Coordinates of C-alpha atoms in Angstrom, one line a residue:
M1 CA -27.3 3.6 -15.6
T2 CA -25.5 2.3 -19.0
P3 CA -22.8 4.7 -20.3
T4 CA -23.8 6.3 -23.3
V5 CA -21.6 5.3 -26.0
P6 CA -20.6 7.5 -29.0
T7 CA -22.7 7.3 -32.5
V8 CA -21.0 6.3 -35.4
L9 CA -22.9 7.1 -38.5
V10 CA -21.7 5.6 -42.2
L11 CA -22.7 6.9 -45.5
D12 CA -22.8 3.5 -46.8
A13 CA -21.9 1.8 -49.9
D14 CA -22.2 -1.5 -50.7
P15 CA -20.6 -3.6 -49.3
P16 CA -20.9 -1.8 -45.8
P17 CA -17.8 -1.9 -43.7
R18 CA -17.4 -4.5 -40.9
L19 CA -17.4 -2.9 -37.7
G20 CA -18.1 -5.7 -35.4
R21 CA -14.8 -5.0 -33.3
L22 CA -16.6 -1.9 -32.1
T23 CA -19.6 -3.8 -30.7
G24 CA -20.5 -2.4 -27.3
R25 CA -18.0 0.7 -27.7
A26 CA -20.3 2.5 -30.3
R27 CA -23.4 2.7 -32.1
I28 CA -23.7 2.2 -35.6
V29 CA -26.3 3.7 -37.7
H30 CA -26.3 3.3 -41.5
T31 CA -27.6 6.1 -43.8
D32 CA -28.1 6.5 -47.7
A33 CA -27.7 9.8 -49.1
A34 CA -31.1 10.9 -49.0
H35 CA -31.3 10.4 -45.2
L36 CA -27.8 11.9 -44.3
A37 CA -28.9 15.5 -43.5
E38 CA -31.4 14.3 -40.8
R39 CA -29.1 12.1 -39.5
L40 CA -26.1 14.1 -39.1
P41 CA -27.2 15.9 -35.7
A42 CA -27.3 12.8 -33.8
A43 CA -23.5 11.8 -34.9
D44 CA -20.3 12.1 -33.0
V45 CA -18.3 10.6 -35.8
L46 CA -19.4 10.3 -39.7
L47 CA -17.7 7.6 -41.9
V48 CA -17.8 8.2 -45.5
W49 CA -17.9 4.9 -46.7
D50 CA -19.0 5.5 -50.1
F51 CA -16.1 7.5 -51.3
T52 CA -18.0 8.6 -54.8
S53 CA -21.0 10.5 -52.8
H54 CA -20.6 14.0 -52.8
A55 CA -23.7 14.0 -50.1
V56 CA -21.6 15.3 -47.3
R57 CA -21.0 18.8 -49.1
G58 CA -24.8 19.4 -49.5
A59 CA -26.0 18.0 -46.1
W60 CA -23.1 19.6 -43.8
P61 CA -24.5 23.3 -43.9
G62 CA -27.8 22.5 -42.4
G63 CA -28.5 23.3 -38.5
G64 CA -28.1 21.5 -35.2
P65 CA -24.7 19.8 -34.1
R66 CA -22.0 18.3 -36.4
P67 CA -20.0 15.4 -35.8
R68 CA -16.8 16.0 -33.9
W69 CA -14.8 13.8 -36.5
V70 CA -15.3 12.8 -40.3
H71 CA -13.6 9.8 -41.5
A72 CA -13.2 9.6 -45.3
A73 CA -12.6 5.9 -46.4
S74 CA -10.7 7.3 -49.7
A75 CA -7.2 9.4 -50.4
G76 CA -9.1 12.2 -51.7
V77 CA -11.4 14.5 -49.6
D78 CA -12.8 16.9 -51.9
H79 CA -15.8 15.3 -52.7
L80 CA -16.8 16.1 -49.3
M81 CA -15.4 19.3 -48.3
C82 CA -17.3 22.5 -48.4
P83 CA -17.1 25.9 -46.8
E84 CA -19.1 25.1 -43.6
L85 CA -17.0 21.9 -42.8
A86 CA -13.5 23.6 -43.5
A87 CA -14.5 26.3 -41.1
S88 CA -15.6 24.1 -38.6
D89 CA -13.8 22.5 -35.3
T90 CA -14.5 18.7 -36.6
V91 CA -11.3 16.8 -37.5
V92 CA -11.5 15.4 -40.8
T93 CA -9.1 12.0 -41.6
N94 CA -8.6 10.1 -44.5
A95 CA -7.5 6.3 -45.6
R96 CA -3.6 7.5 -46.2
G97 CA -1.7 4.7 -46.5
I98 CA -4.2 2.2 -48.0
F99 CA -3.8 2.9 -51.6
D100 CA 0.0 3.9 -52.2
Q101 CA 1.6 0.6 -53.1
P102 CA -1.4 -0.7 -55.0
V103 CA -1.4 2.8 -57.2
A104 CA 2.2 2.6 -57.6
E105 CA 2.0 -0.8 -58.6
Y106 CA -0.6 0.0 -61.4
V107 CA 1.5 2.8 -62.9
A108 CA 4.4 0.5 -63.1
A109 CA 2.2 -1.7 -64.9
L110 CA 1.1 0.8 -67.2
V111 CA 4.5 1.7 -68.0
L112 CA 5.6 -1.7 -68.7
A113 CA 2.5 -2.5 -71.0
V114 CA 3.1 0.5 -73.1
A115 CA 6.7 0.3 -73.3
K116 CA 6.1 -3.4 -74.2
D117 CA 3.3 -2.9 -76.4
L118 CA 1.0 -5.4 -74.5
P119 CA -2.5 -3.8 -75.7
R120 CA -1.4 -4.4 -79.3
T121 CA 0.0 -7.5 -78.7
L122 CA -3.5 -8.8 -77.3
E123 CA -5.4 -7.4 -80.1
Y124 CA -3.3 -9.2 -82.6
Q125 CA -3.8 -12.3 -80.5
R126 CA -7.4 -11.6 -80.8
E127 CA -7.2 -11.5 -84.5
R128 CA -4.7 -14.3 -85.1
T129 CA -2.0 -11.8 -86.5
W130 CA 1.4 -12.6 -86.3
R131 CA 3.0 -9.5 -86.2
H132 CA 6.5 -9.0 -84.8
R133 CA 7.8 -5.5 -83.7
E134 CA 10.4 -4.0 -81.3
T135 CA 9.6 -2.5 -78.0
R136 CA 10.9 0.0 -76.0
R137 CA 13.4 -0.2 -73.0
V138 CA 11.9 0.8 -69.9
A139 CA 15.4 1.0 -67.9
G140 CA 16.9 4.3 -68.8
T141 CA 13.8 6.4 -69.3
R142 CA 12.7 9.3 -67.5
A143 CA 9.5 10.1 -65.5
C144 CA 8.1 13.1 -63.8
V145 CA 5.6 12.2 -60.6
V146 CA 3.7 15.2 -59.9
G147 CA 2.2 14.8 -56.2
S148 CA 4.8 14.0 -53.3
G149 CA 2.5 12.2 -51.0
P150 CA 2.7 8.8 -50.1
V151 CA 1.0 7.7 -53.3
G152 CA 3.6 9.7 -55.5
R153 CA 6.9 8.6 -53.2
A154 CA 5.5 4.8 -53.4
T155 CA 5.3 5.5 -57.7
V156 CA 8.7 6.6 -57.7
R157 CA 10.4 3.8 -55.7
A158 CA 8.1 1.4 -58.4
L159 CA 9.6 3.0 -61.2
K160 CA 13.3 3.5 -59.9
A161 CA 13.2 -0.8 -59.4
L162 CA 12.5 -0.7 -63.2
G163 CA 15.7 1.4 -64.0
V164 CA 13.5 4.5 -64.3
T165 CA 15.1 8.2 -63.7
T166 CA 12.5 9.6 -62.0
A167 CA 11.6 13.3 -60.5
L168 CA 9.5 14.1 -57.7
V169 CA 7.5 17.2 -57.8
G170 CA 5.5 18.9 -54.8
R171 CA 3.8 21.8 -53.0
V172 CA 7.1 23.3 -52.2
P173 CA 10.5 22.4 -53.0
R174 CA 13.1 20.4 -50.2
T175 CA 15.6 17.6 -50.3
G176 CA 14.3 14.9 -52.9
V177 CA 11.2 17.4 -54.2
H178 CA 11.3 19.7 -56.7
G179 CA 8.8 22.6 -56.1
P180 CA 6.3 23.9 -58.9
D181 CA 8.7 26.1 -60.8
D182 CA 10.3 23.2 -62.1
L183 CA 7.6 21.3 -63.3
D184 CA 7.6 22.6 -67.1
R185 CA 11.3 21.8 -67.4
L186 CA 10.9 18.3 -65.9
V187 CA 7.5 17.5 -68.3
S188 CA 9.3 18.7 -71.2
R189 CA 12.3 15.8 -70.7
A190 CA 10.0 12.9 -69.3
D191 CA 9.0 10.0 -71.3
W192 CA 6.2 9.4 -68.4
V193 CA 4.3 11.8 -66.8
I194 CA 2.5 10.5 -63.6
A195 CA -0.4 12.9 -61.9
A196 CA -0.7 11.7 -58.6
A197 CA -1.8 15.2 -56.7
P198 CA -4.5 16.0 -54.6
L199 CA -7.3 18.1 -55.7
T200 CA -6.9 21.5 -54.9
E201 CA -7.5 25.4 -56.1
R202 CA -3.7 25.4 -57.2
T203 CA -4.0 21.8 -59.1
Y204 CA -7.4 22.1 -60.6
R205 CA -6.5 21.2 -64.3
M206 CA -2.9 21.8 -64.1
F207 CA -2.4 19.4 -67.1
D208 CA -3.9 21.9 -69.6
A209 CA -3.3 22.6 -73.3
R210 CA -0.2 24.8 -72.5
R211 CA 1.2 21.9 -70.2
F212 CA 0.5 18.9 -72.9
G213 CA 2.6 21.4 -75.3
V214 CA 5.5 21.4 -73.1
M215 CA 5.5 17.4 -73.3
Q216 CA 7.8 15.5 -75.9
P217 CA 5.8 14.0 -78.6
S218 CA 7.1 10.7 -77.3
A219 CA 5.7 11.2 -73.8
F220 CA 2.9 8.9 -72.2
F221 CA 0.7 10.8 -69.6
V222 CA -1.0 8.8 -66.5
N223 CA -3.6 10.3 -64.1
V224 CA -4.1 8.3 -60.9
G225 CA -4.9 11.6 -58.7
R226 CA -8.2 13.2 -59.3
G227 CA -10.0 13.7 -62.5
D228 CA -9.8 17.4 -62.5
L229 CA -6.3 17.7 -62.5
V230 CA -6.7 17.3 -65.9
D231 CA -8.7 19.4 -68.7
E232 CA -10.2 16.5 -70.9
E233 CA -10.8 18.2 -74.0
A234 CA -6.9 19.7 -73.8
L235 CA -5.9 16.0 -73.7
A236 CA -8.2 14.7 -76.2
R237 CA -6.7 17.4 -78.6
A238 CA -3.0 16.6 -77.6
L239 CA -3.5 13.1 -78.6
A240 CA -5.6 13.8 -81.9
R241 CA -2.7 16.2 -82.6
R242 CA -0.3 14.0 -81.6
W243 CA 1.5 16.4 -79.3
I244 CA 1.9 13.3 -76.9
A245 CA 2.3 9.7 -77.6
G246 CA -0.4 8.3 -75.6
A247 CA -2.4 8.5 -72.0
A248 CA -4.2 6.6 -69.2
L249 CA -6.7 7.9 -67.2
D250 CA -8.0 5.8 -64.5
V251 CA -10.0 9.0 -62.6
F252 CA -12.1 11.3 -64.7
A253 CA -14.2 14.6 -64.1
A254 CA -17.7 13.0 -64.4
E255 CA -17.7 9.5 -62.9
P256 CA -19.1 6.7 -64.0
L257 CA -17.7 8.0 -67.3
P258 CA -20.5 8.4 -69.3
A259 CA -21.2 5.3 -72.0
D260 CA -21.2 8.6 -74.6
S261 CA -18.4 10.0 -73.7
A262 CA -15.6 10.5 -76.7
L263 CA -12.8 9.4 -74.2
W264 CA -14.0 5.9 -74.7
E265 CA -12.7 5.8 -78.2
L266 CA -10.0 8.4 -78.5
P267 CA -6.8 6.7 -80.3
G268 CA -4.1 6.6 -77.8
L269 CA -6.0 6.4 -74.5
I270 CA -6.4 3.8 -71.9
V271 CA -9.4 4.2 -69.7
S272 CA -9.9 2.2 -66.3
P273 CA -12.8 2.5 -63.9
H274 CA -11.0 4.5 -61.0
M275 CA -9.5 1.2 -59.8
S276 CA -6.0 1.8 -59.6
G277 CA -5.7 1.4 -55.6
D278 CA -8.5 -1.0 -55.4
T279 CA -7.0 -4.6 -54.6
V280 CA -8.4 -7.6 -53.4
G281 CA -9.1 -7.3 -49.5
R282 CA -9.1 -3.4 -49.4
R283 CA -12.3 -3.0 -48.0
D284 CA -11.1 -5.1 -45.0
E285 CA -8.1 -2.8 -44.6
L286 CA -10.1 0.2 -44.6
G287 CA -12.5 -1.0 -42.1
A288 CA -9.6 -2.1 -39.9
Q289 CA -8.1 1.0 -40.4
F290 CA -11.2 3.1 -39.5
V291 CA -11.7 0.6 -36.0
E292 CA -8.1 1.3 -35.4
F293 CA -8.4 5.1 -35.5
Y294 CA -11.8 5.1 -33.6
E295 CA -9.9 3.5 -30.7
R296 CA -7.5 5.9 -30.5
W297 CA -10.3 8.6 -30.8
A298 CA -12.2 7.0 -28.0
A299 CA -9.6 7.1 -25.9
G300 CA -8.4 10.8 -26.6
R301 CA -5.5 10.1 -28.5
A302 CA -4.3 12.2 -31.6
L303 CA -5.9 10.8 -34.6
P304 CA -3.5 9.8 -37.5
N305 CA -3.8 11.1 -41.2
V306 CA -5.7 14.7 -40.2
V307 CA -6.1 16.5 -43.3
D308 CA -5.5 20.2 -43.6
K309 CA -9.0 21.4 -44.3
T310 CA -7.7 24.5 -46.1
R311 CA -5.3 22.6 -47.9
G312 CA -7.2 19.6 -48.7
Y313 CA -4.7 17.1 -47.9
V314 CA -2.6 15.7 -45.0
P315 CA 0.1 17.9 -44.7
G316 CA 3.8 16.7 -44.4
H317 CA 4.3 15.8 -47.8

């Protein structure tokens, strides 16, 4: 009798993951959001390949068995968590480790581009306008990085390499990491404020009107964490009133950002389409990571990147 292999249900996005290495060791079933609920009971493992989908939240509370393990091919898991999943025995893991350096490089690129006024240089080039300006030194400026996970720590390393004095803020204070009580003081002194925290009840819209009001008029704000870390209306007012010098958002409360959103044309705001961690070859990296995790899971070994479902992120940072 042929041994039964575990069923891996993949919530697809285009292109789908390459899981050829699991041939003969897993039964791969692909699904879209519309059929997720009916296929969940037969799955041993759920791979949430579509990091933009919220379908798991709606499908999970139904009847019948549920997968023993859910893996998100993303750093954030807020898009799939629901009370029923949080309360279950199902293990949830994420793609921690894939996006850290790319996001840090993106933040460093933004800092350099803003300090060296590259957006206006390109604009003047299109206009065939020769306009000499002086730009800012990056070395010697200060940054406050909010979020002490792998992305935040990689961002600190990248900024330090540019000569930026950095302060890292996390959920709890410890060696090399400031706690939340220090945030306002650090933000008020920073030239660059970087949001790289996970989305939780404690971090929801932590960057609001009061916090933008604390920042220096010369400060530049960057969000590469989650869209709902920021009160977008408060940010728009802060930019319009010149409470801060500018901002860059790579993540938004609603994605894709609607074409009629005022954020597209807000003076001083750089908009990018949730791409800071997306580098050439990253899908292959994500697929290889899942295969590696699956091999550990199938062998009965402990899984890496286990998410604390009550906190919403991998603890230990």
